Amino acid sequence: MRYISTRSEGAPRQFCEILLEGLAPDGGLYLPERYPSLRLEDLSRLRTIFDQDGYANLAYEVLQFFVDDIDASDLKALCVRTYTEEVFASPLIAPVRALEEGLFIQALSNGPTLAFKDMAMQLLGNLFEYQLSRTGKRLNILGATSGDTGSAAEYAMRGKKGVRVFMTSPKDRMSAFQQAQMFSLQDENIFNIAIEGVFDDCQDIVKAVSSDLAFKTNYSIGTVNSINWARLLAQVVYYFAGYFQVLSQTGLNVGQKISFSVPSGNFGNVCAGHVARMMGLPIDQLVVATNENDVLDEFFKTGVYKVRTSANTHETTSPSMDISKASNFERFVFDLLLRDSGLTKSLFDDQISNKGFFDLSKNPLFTHLKEKYGFISGKSTHQTRIATIQEVYAKHHQIIDPHTADGVWVGRGVAQRGTPMVVLETALPIKFASTIVEALGKEPPRPSKFEGIESLSKKVLNLPRDVGLIKELIKANCND
Ligand SMILES: *Cc1c(COP(=O)(O)O)cnc(C)c1O
């Protein structure tokens, strides 16, 4: 399998060539040349593998459709090393539980940082180390985080040979729990940098350093943001695992359809569902559940994709979905436009840059979108999330986090009788304790390994908002 960019017809590239990259050189995103197409007997075989040999072996089977340039035995070993009960706190890795008639929750949030980003980032850490060691290269990852992404990246890259992580975050803006999670890491290859400013300041610093091409090349600067293809690919696996578990729990047969409801921000998670569906996984609806930052809900309802200004980007109680544009969305639009890279480029490059929006409402491809791709959307508000958390607790004695509450709220609203709906649980409630206290009047339970983390000693460097100082820090501490 080779990979092409959504914006050009340049020469296709191999998986390991794009592994360490974010955007393609033309500004587009990478996608496989075509999607593998699975028949019912293939699905039955994968189901048997999952049931008998577990998640790691299923991950290998899904990945090998997309990866030609890693030996099969190495790829399998990487999957087996990544998806362990020890790291994901469950032998099923992404276990499905029934919440109520027709509605299931799939936990993607039992990894080291208690958010779904671990599902992909843990594999990425092992893939990076593998690729760097066989090419003799080094990587200095520079990132900006307001919480989930940075900690998932650090826990995935800690101790990995050839990799260093320089992670900026806005000083005193993360929750005490999030700060403790990141800053308590004492690994030599992890550098936490608290910047005097807000998240956008951190992102600006990363952009400024990355756009200094000489610096970027000399110091092997890379990123781990959500547009990385390998991250998206790793996420495809849990849609298969969720499907097979629902079959076992309901007695349905391979081939019968189920739906997924996905709390969405940058469209990475639900885009993996789109890839699974394109491969032939029997998915009926793919529910794009947004919060008040409803760029995606607006598109799926109207055909207009309009990015928000930072003044129009709301700070909500589901902060990991607070986005002004959805950075993976171009991948789906490319498929929707029957892979017309010229048109995709004109929409995202010209129209978004010049007008801030594009409008596909009159395009017949948009009119048939729902039948052809299964996408449907909805949004939650602070009130509906709080009410959902309260109601799920009262009825089922389960505490769900505000992002998962968004998925439950929107998913219930569009579920079809007779078709199971699986809501993806993207974080554990302890990460967003203050909202749980607001809803339920008490703290959510804390997994025992996180007891007392706020009092661990912290390794963090405080710096002013200064690109030059960050560069000095990287120079002095980087891999070379
Ligand atoms: C990142 C994140 C999301 C949004 O996922 P996307 O792939 O950006 O759509 C939702 N919930 C939580 C808890 C997250 O960390």
GROMACS .gro file of C-alpha atoms and ligand atoms in nm:
model
  495
    1MET     CA    1   0.000   0.000   0.000
    2ARG     CA    2   0.128   0.345  -0.089
    3TYR     CA    3   0.014   0.689   0.019
    4ILE     CA    4  -0.093   0.998  -0.169
    5SER     CA    5  -0.160   1.356  -0.063
    6THR     CA    6  -0.510   1.503  -0.072
    7ARG     CA    7  -0.373   1.804  -0.262
    8SER     CA    8  -0.159   1.672  -0.542
    9GLU     CA    9  -0.089   1.390  -0.777
   10GLY     CA   10   0.274   1.359  -0.669
   11ALA     CA   11   0.447   1.022  -0.653
   12PRO     CA   12   0.294   0.786  -0.394
   13ARG     CA   13   0.508   0.708  -0.089
   14GLN     CA   14   0.557   0.417   0.148
   15PHE     CA   15   0.425   0.394   0.505
   16CYS     CA   16   0.764   0.440   0.674
   17GLU     CA   17   0.844   0.738   0.452
   18ILE     CA   18   0.542   0.924   0.587
   19LEU     CA   19   0.551   0.777   0.938
   20LEU     CA   20   0.744   1.063   1.095
   21GLU     CA   21   0.567   1.335   0.899
   22GLY     CA   22   0.261   1.549   0.954
   23LEU     CA   23   0.145   1.742   0.648
   24ALA     CA   24   0.257   1.638   0.301
   25PRO     CA   25   0.499   1.888   0.140
   26ASP     CA   26   0.210   2.032  -0.067
   27GLY     CA   27   0.012   2.106   0.250
   28GLY     CA   28  -0.228   1.814   0.204
   29LEU     CA   29  -0.286   1.508   0.422
   30TYR     CA   30  -0.179   1.154   0.343
   31LEU     CA   31  -0.428   0.880   0.261
   32PRO     CA   32  -0.379   0.528   0.124
   33GLU     CA   33  -0.404   0.502  -0.256
   34ARG     CA   34  -0.713   0.287  -0.208
   35TYR     CA   35  -0.892   0.117   0.082
   36PRO     CA   36  -0.854  -0.257   0.125
   37SER     CA   37  -1.189  -0.422   0.065
   38LEU     CA   38  -1.295  -0.693   0.309
   39ARG     CA   39  -1.553  -0.961   0.236
   40LEU     CA   40  -1.770  -1.134   0.494
   41GLU     CA   41  -1.528  -1.425   0.519
   42ASP     CA   42  -1.244  -1.181   0.590
   43LEU     CA   43  -1.449  -1.024   0.869
   44SER     CA   44  -1.525  -1.367   1.014
   45ARG     CA   45  -1.156  -1.450   1.011
   46LEU     CA   46  -1.070  -1.124   1.190
   47ARG     CA   47  -1.343  -1.193   1.443
   48THR     CA   48  -1.192  -1.532   1.522
   49ILE     CA   49  -0.849  -1.377   1.560
   50PHE     CA   50  -0.983  -1.112   1.797
   51ASP     CA   51  -1.183  -1.365   2.002
   52GLN     CA   52  -0.898  -1.615   2.026
   53ASP     CA   53  -0.577  -1.415   2.012
   54GLY     CA   54  -0.685  -1.074   2.136
   55TYR     CA   55  -0.660  -0.707   2.040
   56ALA     CA   56  -0.286  -0.698   1.960
   57ASN     CA   57  -0.321  -0.967   1.694
   58LEU     CA   58  -0.626  -0.796   1.549
   59ALA     CA   59  -0.422  -0.474   1.535
   60TYR     CA   60  -0.150  -0.655   1.342
   61GLU     CA   61  -0.404  -0.797   1.094
   62VAL     CA   62  -0.557  -0.454   1.028
   63LEU     CA   63  -0.220  -0.279   1.005
   64GLN     CA   64  -0.069  -0.526   0.763
   65PHE     CA   65  -0.320  -0.421   0.495
   66PHE     CA   66  -0.161  -0.076   0.509
   67VAL     CA   67   0.205  -0.139   0.586
   68ASP     CA   68   0.436  -0.298   0.326
   69ASP     CA   69   0.773  -0.181   0.444
   70ILE     CA   70   0.797  -0.335   0.792
   71ASP     CA   71   0.861  -0.710   0.821
   72ALA     CA   72   0.549  -0.899   0.924
   73SER     CA   73   0.718  -1.046   1.230
   74ASP     CA   74   0.845  -0.703   1.341
   75LEU     CA   75   0.504  -0.544   1.289
   76LYS     CA   76   0.338  -0.816   1.491
   77ALA     CA   77   0.595  -0.780   1.770
   78LEU     CA   78   0.533  -0.402   1.780
   79CYS     CA   79   0.158  -0.458   1.818
   80VAL     CA   80   0.205  -0.724   2.085
   81ARG     CA   81   0.440  -0.498   2.279
   82THR     CA   82   0.196  -0.204   2.256
   83TYR     CA   83  -0.145  -0.346   2.336
   84THR     CA   84  -0.097  -0.516   2.671
   85GLU     CA   85  -0.328  -0.554   2.966
   86GLU     CA   86  -0.057  -0.397   3.179
   87VAL     CA   87  -0.071  -0.068   2.982
   88PHE     CA   88  -0.445  -0.060   2.902
   89ALA     CA   89  -0.578  -0.204   3.229
   90SER     CA   90  -0.806  -0.452   3.052
   91PRO     CA   91  -0.741  -0.780   2.866
   92LEU     CA   92  -0.980  -0.657   2.594
   93ILE     CA   93  -0.782  -0.326   2.562
   94ALA     CA   94  -1.095  -0.140   2.441
   95PRO     CA   95  -1.380  -0.318   2.623
   96VAL     CA   96  -1.746  -0.266   2.530
   97ARG     CA   97  -2.016  -0.255   2.798
   98ALA     CA   98  -2.393  -0.230   2.761
   99LEU     CA   99  -2.541   0.087   2.907
  100GLU     CA  100  -2.908   0.038   2.819
  101GLU     CA  101  -3.124  -0.131   2.554
  102GLY     CA  102  -2.948  -0.078   2.220
  103LEU     CA  103  -2.676   0.152   2.361
  104PHE     CA  104  -2.320   0.047   2.438
  105ILE     CA  105  -2.008   0.225   2.559
  106GLN     CA  106  -1.662   0.132   2.431
  107ALA     CA  107  -1.384   0.237   2.670
  108LEU     CA  108  -1.085   0.386   2.487
  109SER     CA  109  -0.970   0.559   2.801
  110ASN     CA  110  -0.791   0.303   3.014
  111GLY     CA  111  -0.440   0.380   2.884
  112PRO     CA  112  -0.163   0.558   3.076
  113THR     CA  113  -0.317   0.908   3.049
  114LEU     CA  114  -0.685   0.804   3.068
  115ALA     CA  115  -0.784   0.950   2.730
  116PHE     CA  116  -0.835   0.784   2.392
  117LYS     CA  117  -0.523   0.943   2.243
  118ASP     CA  118  -0.321   0.671   2.418
  119MET     CA  119  -0.474   0.410   2.185
  120ALA     CA  120  -0.276   0.549   1.892
  121MET     CA  121   0.008   0.730   2.062
  122GLN     CA  122   0.135   0.419   2.240
  123LEU     CA  123   0.177   0.245   1.905
  124LEU     CA  124   0.334   0.555   1.753
  125GLY     CA  125   0.601   0.556   2.026
  126ASN     CA  126   0.703   0.202   1.938
  127LEU     CA  127   0.685   0.263   1.562
  128PHE     CA  128   0.902   0.575   1.593
  129GLU     CA  129   1.165   0.397   1.799
  130TYR     CA  130   1.172   0.108   1.552
  131GLN     CA  131   1.206   0.330   1.246
  132LEU     CA  132   1.465   0.562   1.402
  133SER     CA  133   1.682   0.274   1.517
  134ARG     CA  134   1.688   0.105   1.178
  135THR     CA  135   1.769   0.427   0.993
  136GLY     CA  136   2.009   0.559   1.257
  137LYS     CA  137   1.811   0.883   1.273
  138ARG     CA  138   1.706   1.105   1.564
  139LEU     CA  139   1.389   1.298   1.630
  140ASN     CA  140   1.318   1.597   1.852
  141ILE     CA  141   0.944   1.630   1.894
  142LEU     CA  142   0.825   1.984   1.961
  143GLY     CA  143   0.464   2.026   2.063
  144ALA     CA  144   0.206   2.249   2.224
  145THR     CA  145  -0.064   2.113   2.448
  146SER     CA  146  -0.355   2.227   2.659
  147GLY     CA  147  -0.381   1.881   2.817
  148ASP     CA  148  -0.459   1.546   2.656
  149THR     CA  149  -0.230   1.538   2.352
  150GLY     CA  150   0.087   1.641   2.532
  151SER     CA  151   0.054   1.393   2.812
  152ALA     CA  152  -0.037   1.108   2.574
  153ALA     CA  153   0.271   1.194   2.364
  154GLU     CA  154   0.501   1.206   2.666
  155TYR     CA  155   0.379   0.876   2.808
  156ALA     CA  156   0.423   0.717   2.465
  157MET     CA  157   0.773   0.854   2.399
  158ARG     CA  158   0.925   0.834   2.748
  159GLY     CA  159   1.242   0.629   2.747
  160LYS     CA  160   1.224   0.570   2.370
  161LYS     CA  161   1.565   0.560   2.204
  162GLY     CA  162   1.634   0.832   1.948
  163VAL     CA  163   1.339   1.047   2.056
  164ARG     CA  164   1.322   1.359   2.273
  165VAL     CA  165   1.006   1.549   2.352
  166PHE     CA  166   0.991   1.925   2.409
  167MET     CA  167   0.634   1.999   2.514
  168THR     CA  168   0.512   2.352   2.573
  169SER     CA  169   0.197   2.422   2.774
  170PRO     CA  170   0.039   2.742   2.905
  171LYS     CA  171   0.160   2.805   3.260
  172ASP     CA  172  -0.104   2.732   3.529
  173ARG     CA  173  -0.379   2.672   3.273
  174MET     CA  174  -0.406   2.295   3.292
  175SER     CA  175  -0.594   2.115   3.569
  176ALA     CA  176  -0.388   2.010   3.872
  177PHE     CA  177  -0.436   1.649   3.765
  178GLN     CA  178  -0.314   1.715   3.411
  179GLN     CA  179  -0.011   1.911   3.533
  180ALA     CA  180   0.077   1.634   3.777
  181GLN     CA  181   0.046   1.372   3.502
  182MET     CA  182   0.291   1.550   3.274
  183PHE     CA  183   0.530   1.722   3.512
  184SER     CA  184   0.589   1.419   3.733
  185LEU     CA  185   0.766   1.238   3.449
  186GLN     CA  186   1.137   1.230   3.534
  187ASP     CA  187   1.259   1.067   3.211
  188GLU     CA  188   1.572   1.221   3.063
  189ASN     CA  189   1.419   1.250   2.716
  190ILE     CA  190   1.112   1.447   2.828
  191PHE     CA  191   1.122   1.827   2.863
  192ASN     CA  192   0.816   2.008   3.000
  193ILE     CA  193   0.813   2.378   2.926
  194ALA     CA  194   0.554   2.601   3.092
  195ILE     CA  195   0.510   2.918   2.888
  196GLU     CA  196   0.386   3.242   3.032
  197GLY     CA  197   0.081   3.280   2.810
  198VAL     CA  198  -0.217   3.090   2.673
  199PHE     CA  199  -0.236   2.783   2.450
  200ASP     CA  200  -0.228   2.989   2.129
  201ASP     CA  201   0.105   3.140   2.239
  202CYS     CA  202   0.248   2.790   2.272
  203GLN     CA  203   0.117   2.696   1.931
  204ASP     CA  204   0.266   3.012   1.780
  205ILE     CA  205   0.606   2.921   1.922
  206VAL     CA  206   0.587   2.574   1.769
  207LYS     CA  207   0.486   2.721   1.434
  208ALA     CA  208   0.767   2.977   1.445
  209VAL     CA  209   1.030   2.713   1.520
  210SER     CA  210   0.893   2.472   1.256
  211SER     CA  211   0.885   2.737   0.986
  212ASP     CA  212   1.258   2.802   1.034
  213LEU     CA  213   1.343   2.529   0.784
  214ALA     CA  214   1.717   2.535   0.848
  215PHE     CA  215   1.662   2.492   1.221
  216LYS     CA  216   1.400   2.227   1.160
  217THR     CA  217   1.636   2.021   0.944
  218ASN     CA  218   1.950   2.073   1.152
  219TYR     CA  219   1.780   1.968   1.473
  220SER     CA  220   1.545   1.700   1.328
  221ILE     CA  221   1.233   1.870   1.460
  222GLY     CA  222   0.910   1.672   1.429
  223THR     CA  223   0.557   1.671   1.567
  224VAL     CA  224   0.299   1.417   1.676
  225ASN     CA  225  -0.024   1.598   1.594
  226SER     CA  226  -0.348   1.429   1.504
  227ILE     CA  227  -0.297   1.453   1.127
  228ASN     CA  228  -0.024   1.188   1.143
  229TRP     CA  229  -0.146   0.895   0.931
  230ALA     CA  230  -0.011   0.624   1.164
  231ARG     CA  231  -0.215   0.766   1.451
  232LEU     CA  232  -0.530   0.752   1.246
  233LEU     CA  233  -0.453   0.400   1.129
  234ALA     CA  234  -0.404   0.274   1.485
  235GLN     CA  235  -0.752   0.407   1.565
  236VAL     CA  236  -0.916   0.202   1.288
  237VAL     CA  237  -0.850  -0.114   1.492
  238TYR     CA  238  -1.087  -0.037   1.779
  239TYR     CA  239  -1.384   0.001   1.547
  240PHE     CA  240  -1.330  -0.362   1.446
  241ALA     CA  241  -1.281  -0.467   1.810
  242GLY     CA  242  -1.599  -0.279   1.910
  243TYR     CA  243  -1.799  -0.437   1.628
  244PHE     CA  244  -1.692  -0.791   1.720
  245GLN     CA  245  -1.770  -0.738   2.088
  246VAL     CA  246  -2.119  -0.609   2.011
  247LEU     CA  247  -2.184  -0.916   1.794
  248SER     CA  248  -2.084  -1.141   2.083
  249GLN     CA  249  -2.295  -0.950   2.335
  250THR     CA  250  -2.610  -0.933   2.119
  251GLY     CA  251  -2.595  -1.257   1.921
  252LEU     CA  252  -2.597  -1.070   1.589
  253ASN     CA  253  -2.410  -1.224   1.296
  254VAL     CA  254  -2.112  -1.097   1.102
  255GLY     CA  255  -2.248  -0.864   0.835
  256GLN     CA  256  -2.524  -0.708   1.044
  257LYS     CA  257  -2.483  -0.336   1.094
  258ILE     CA  258  -2.411  -0.130   1.404
  259SER     CA  259  -2.356   0.246   1.454
  260PHE     CA  260  -2.089   0.448   1.636
  261SER     CA  261  -2.127   0.783   1.810
  262VAL     CA  262  -1.799   0.972   1.834
  263PRO     CA  263  -1.723   1.281   2.047
  264SER     CA  264  -1.541   1.487   1.784
  265GLY     CA  265  -1.300   1.776   1.762
  266ASN     CA  266  -1.030   1.746   1.498
  267PHE     CA  267  -1.218   1.465   1.317
  268GLY     CA  268  -0.935   1.216   1.378
  269ASN     CA  269  -1.132   0.962   1.577
  270VAL     CA  270  -1.440   0.955   1.354
  271CYS     CA  271  -1.223   0.963   1.039
  272ALA     CA  272  -1.078   0.629   1.152
  273GLY     CA  273  -1.439   0.504   1.162
  274HIS     CA  274  -1.480   0.626   0.805
  275VAL     CA  275  -1.171   0.427   0.700
  276ALA     CA  276  -1.307   0.114   0.875
  277ARG     CA  277  -1.641   0.162   0.698
  278MET     CA  278  -1.471   0.209   0.359
  279MET     CA  279  -1.288  -0.121   0.422
  280GLY     CA  280  -1.624  -0.293   0.458
  281LEU     CA  281  -1.682  -0.299   0.833
  282PRO     CA  282  -2.065  -0.304   0.855
  283ILE     CA  283  -2.121   0.039   1.007
  284ASP     CA  284  -2.463   0.196   0.960
  285GLN     CA  285  -2.433   0.547   1.105
  286LEU     CA  286  -2.115   0.733   1.196
  287VAL     CA  287  -2.236   0.998   1.436
  288VAL     CA  288  -2.020   1.311   1.453
  289ALA     CA  289  -2.097   1.454   1.798
  290THR     CA  290  -1.962   1.805   1.858
  291ASN     CA  291  -1.991   2.049   2.146
  292GLU     CA  292  -2.065   2.423   2.115
  293ASN     CA  293  -1.772   2.439   1.872
  294ASP     CA  294  -1.991   2.301   1.597
  295VAL     CA  295  -1.796   2.353   1.272
  296LEU     CA  296  -1.852   1.989   1.179
  297ASP     CA  297  -2.218   1.972   1.280
  298GLU     CA  298  -2.276   2.277   1.061
  299PHE     CA  299  -2.109   2.112   0.762
  300PHE     CA  300  -2.297   1.784   0.784
  301LYS     CA  301  -2.627   1.970   0.823
  302THR     CA  302  -2.578   2.241   0.560
  303GLY     CA  303  -2.281   2.162   0.332
  304VAL     CA  304  -2.102   2.477   0.448
  305TYR     CA  305  -1.763   2.433   0.615
  306LYS     CA  306  -1.672   2.754   0.792
  307VAL     CA  307  -1.368   2.778   1.017
  308ARG     CA  308  -1.403   2.987   1.332
  309THR     CA  309  -1.189   3.275   1.451
  310SER     CA  310  -1.025   3.234   1.790
  311ALA     CA  311  -1.275   3.486   1.931
  312ASN     CA  312  -1.552   3.255   1.809
  313THR     CA  313  -1.397   2.941   1.956
  314HIS     CA  314  -1.567   2.868   2.286
  315GLU     CA  315  -1.404   2.739   2.602
  316THR     CA  316  -1.632   2.456   2.707
  317THR     CA  317  -1.661   2.182   2.968
  318SER     CA  318  -1.548   1.934   2.700
  319PRO     CA  319  -1.219   2.115   2.632
  320SER     CA  320  -1.058   1.843   2.418
  321MET     CA  321  -1.316   1.920   2.150
  322ASP     CA  322  -1.270   2.298   2.154
  323ILE     CA  323  -1.148   2.352   1.798
  324SER     CA  324  -1.179   2.630   1.543
  325LYS     CA  325  -1.123   2.399   1.246
  326ALA     CA  326  -1.110   2.022   1.219
  327SER     CA  327  -0.759   1.936   1.105
  328ASN     CA  328  -0.839   1.587   0.970
  329PHE     CA  329  -1.156   1.687   0.788
  330GLU     CA  330  -0.979   1.734   0.453
  331ARG     CA  331  -0.931   1.355   0.439
  332PHE     CA  332  -1.303   1.290   0.424
  333VAL     CA  333  -1.371   1.577   0.183
  334PHE     CA  334  -1.112   1.427  -0.055
  335ASP     CA  335  -1.303   1.096  -0.053
  336LEU     CA  336  -1.637   1.276  -0.083
  337LEU     CA  337  -1.511   1.458  -0.393
  338LEU     CA  338  -1.413   1.123  -0.545
  339ARG     CA  339  -1.049   1.200  -0.471
  340ASP     CA  340  -1.026   1.510  -0.689
  341SER     CA  341  -0.707   1.661  -0.547
  342GLY     CA  342  -0.736   1.980  -0.755
  343LEU     CA  343  -1.080   2.055  -0.616
  344THR     CA  344  -0.975   1.960  -0.262
  345LYS     CA  345  -0.680   2.197  -0.287
  346SER     CA  346  -0.895   2.479  -0.415
  347LEU     CA  347  -1.140   2.436  -0.129
  348PHE     CA  348  -0.888   2.413   0.155
  349ASP     CA  349  -0.614   2.628   0.013
  350ASP     CA  350  -0.790   2.904  -0.183
  351GLN     CA  351  -1.141   2.926  -0.044
  352ILE     CA  352  -1.058   2.870   0.323
  353SER     CA  353  -0.759   3.107   0.308
  354ASN     CA  354  -0.947   3.377   0.121
  355LYS     CA  355  -1.304   3.357   0.245
  356GLY     CA  356  -1.279   3.136   0.554
  357PHE     CA  357  -1.539   2.890   0.424
  358PHE     CA  358  -1.653   2.672   0.136
  359ASP     CA  359  -2.000   2.562   0.038
  360LEU     CA  360  -2.079   2.218  -0.104
  361SER     CA  361  -2.455   2.239  -0.052
  362LYS     CA  362  -2.525   2.248  -0.427
  363ASN     CA  363  -2.285   1.966  -0.508
  364PRO     CA  364  -2.477   1.642  -0.579
  365LEU     CA  365  -2.200   1.450  -0.400
  366PHE     CA  366  -2.300   1.630  -0.079
  367THR     CA  367  -2.667   1.548  -0.128
  368HIS     CA  368  -2.592   1.175  -0.129
  369LEU     CA  369  -2.339   1.194   0.154
  370LYS     CA  370  -2.557   1.038   0.424
  371GLU     CA  371  -2.656   0.726   0.229
  372LYS     CA  372  -2.312   0.674   0.088
  373TYR     CA  373  -2.092   0.739   0.393
  374GLY     CA  374  -2.328   0.703   0.689
  375PHE     CA  375  -2.231   1.034   0.847
  376ILE     CA  376  -2.484   1.213   1.062
  377SER     CA  377  -2.415   1.485   1.316
  378GLY     CA  378  -2.539   1.660   1.625
  379LYS     CA  379  -2.415   1.882   1.906
  380SER     CA  380  -2.429   1.904   2.282
  381THR     CA  381  -2.425   2.207   2.510
  382HIS     CA  382  -2.303   2.248   2.866
  383GLN     CA  383  -2.658   2.190   2.992
  384THR     CA  384  -2.720   1.874   2.791
  385ARG     CA  385  -2.384   1.727   2.895
  386ILE     CA  386  -2.449   1.796   3.263
  387ALA     CA  387  -2.803   1.654   3.235
  388THR     CA  388  -2.669   1.343   3.058
  389ILE     CA  389  -2.403   1.285   3.326
  390GLN     CA  390  -2.673   1.318   3.594
  391GLU     CA  391  -2.918   1.094   3.417
  392VAL     CA  392  -2.665   0.818   3.338
  393TYR     CA  393  -2.555   0.823   3.701
  394ALA     CA  394  -2.909   0.814   3.838
  395LYS     CA  395  -3.022   0.533   3.607
  396HIS     CA  396  -2.711   0.321   3.568
  397HIS     CA  397  -2.477   0.418   3.854
  398GLN     CA  398  -2.202   0.496   3.607
  399ILE     CA  399  -2.005   0.818   3.590
  400ILE     CA  400  -1.915   0.928   3.236
  401ASP     CA  401  -1.689   1.218   3.148
  402PRO     CA  402  -1.823   1.528   2.968
  403HIS     CA  403  -1.684   1.424   2.625
  404THR     CA  404  -1.846   1.082   2.651
  405ALA     CA  405  -2.165   1.254   2.768
  406ASP     CA  406  -2.161   1.448   2.442
  407GLY     CA  407  -2.146   1.119   2.251
  408VAL     CA  408  -2.428   0.966   2.456
  409TRP     CA  409  -2.650   1.273   2.417
  410VAL     CA  410  -2.609   1.301   2.040
  411GLY     CA  411  -2.603   0.924   1.981
  412ARG     CA  412  -2.931   0.865   2.164
  413GLY     CA  413  -3.097   1.137   1.960
  414VAL     CA  414  -3.029   0.969   1.625
  415ALA     CA  415  -3.018   0.597   1.717
  416GLN     CA  416  -3.240   0.371   1.505
  417ARG     CA  417  -3.444   0.098   1.668
  418GLY     CA  418  -3.284  -0.244   1.613
  419THR     CA  419  -2.938  -0.109   1.528
  420PRO     CA  420  -2.697  -0.113   1.823
  421MET     CA  421  -2.527   0.222   1.890
  422VAL     CA  422  -2.176   0.224   2.038
  423VAL     CA  423  -2.063   0.546   2.205
  424LEU     CA  424  -1.686   0.584   2.218
  425GLU     CA  425  -1.571   0.674   2.569
  426THR     CA  426  -1.284   0.914   2.506
  427ALA     CA  427  -1.175   0.998   2.862
  428LEU     CA  428  -1.225   0.889   3.221
  429PRO     CA  429  -1.418   1.134   3.443
  430ILE     CA  430  -1.125   1.191   3.683
  431LYS     CA  431  -0.957   1.402   3.411
  432PHE     CA  432  -1.246   1.648   3.423
  433ALA     CA  433  -1.332   1.626   3.791
  434SER     CA  434  -1.466   1.981   3.833
  435THR     CA  435  -1.745   1.922   3.580
  436ILE     CA  436  -1.836   1.596   3.752
  437VAL     CA  437  -1.852   1.781   4.085
  438GLU     CA  438  -2.079   2.037   3.921
  439ALA     CA  439  -2.310   1.763   3.789
  440LEU     CA  440  -2.309   1.515   4.076
  441GLY     CA  441  -2.181   1.705   4.378
  442LYS     CA  442  -1.894   1.464   4.429
  443GLU     CA  443  -1.552   1.368   4.296
  444PRO     CA  444  -1.528   1.087   4.040
  445PRO     CA  445  -1.333   0.774   4.141
  446ARG     CA  446  -0.959   0.783   4.089
  447PRO     CA  447  -0.775   0.474   3.956
  448SER     CA  448  -0.537   0.363   4.231
  449LYS     CA  449  -0.218   0.427   4.035
  450PHE     CA  450  -0.308   0.798   4.028
  451GLU     CA  451  -0.349   0.829   4.406
  452GLY     CA  452  -0.155   1.129   4.527
  453ILE     CA  453   0.010   1.222   4.194
  454GLU     CA  454  -0.036   1.591   4.268
  455SER     CA  455   0.228   1.565   4.541
  456LEU     CA  456   0.497   1.397   4.328
  457SER     CA  457   0.800   1.612   4.249
  458LYS     CA  458   0.769   1.804   3.924
  459LYS     CA  459   1.015   1.850   3.638
  460VAL     CA  460   0.920   2.160   3.443
  461LEU     CA  461   1.100   2.465   3.311
  462ASN     CA  462   0.924   2.802   3.320
  463LEU     CA  463   1.000   3.023   3.022
  464PRO     CA  464   0.867   3.352   2.888
  465ARG     CA  465   0.700   3.362   2.547
  466ASP     CA  466   1.022   3.374   2.346
  467VAL     CA  467   1.101   3.168   2.037
  468GLY     CA  468   1.475   3.231   2.071
  469LEU     CA  469   1.487   3.082   2.420
  470ILE     CA  470   1.303   2.769   2.308
  471LYS     CA  471   1.550   2.724   2.025
  472GLU     CA  472   1.839   2.760   2.271
  473LEU     CA  473   1.683   2.500   2.496
  474ILE     CA  474   1.643   2.255   2.207
  475LYS     CA  475   2.000   2.317   2.088
  476ALA     CA  476   2.140   2.251   2.433
  477ASN     CA  477   1.940   1.936   2.499
  478CYS     CA  478   1.862   1.780   2.162
  479ASN     CA  479   1.968   1.452   2.011
  480ASP     CA  480   2.230   1.492   1.744
  481LIG     C1  481  -0.886   1.455   2.142
  481LIG     C2  482  -1.014   1.423   2.214
  481LIG     C3  483  -1.139   1.425   2.147
  481LIG     C4  484  -1.154   1.466   2.002
  481LIG     O1  485  -1.101   1.371   1.913
  481LIG     P1  486  -1.071   1.413   1.759
  481LIG     O2  487  -0.995   1.298   1.705
  481LIG     O3  488  -0.989   1.539   1.767
  481LIG     O4  489  -1.202   1.434   1.692
  481LIG     C5  490  -1.253   1.390   2.219
  481LIG     N1  491  -1.246   1.359   2.351
  481LIG     C6  492  -1.128   1.357   2.418
  481LIG     C7  493  -1.128   1.324   2.564
  481LIG     C8  494  -1.007   1.388   2.353
  481LIG     O5  495  -0.892   1.387   2.421
   0.00000   0.00000   0.00000
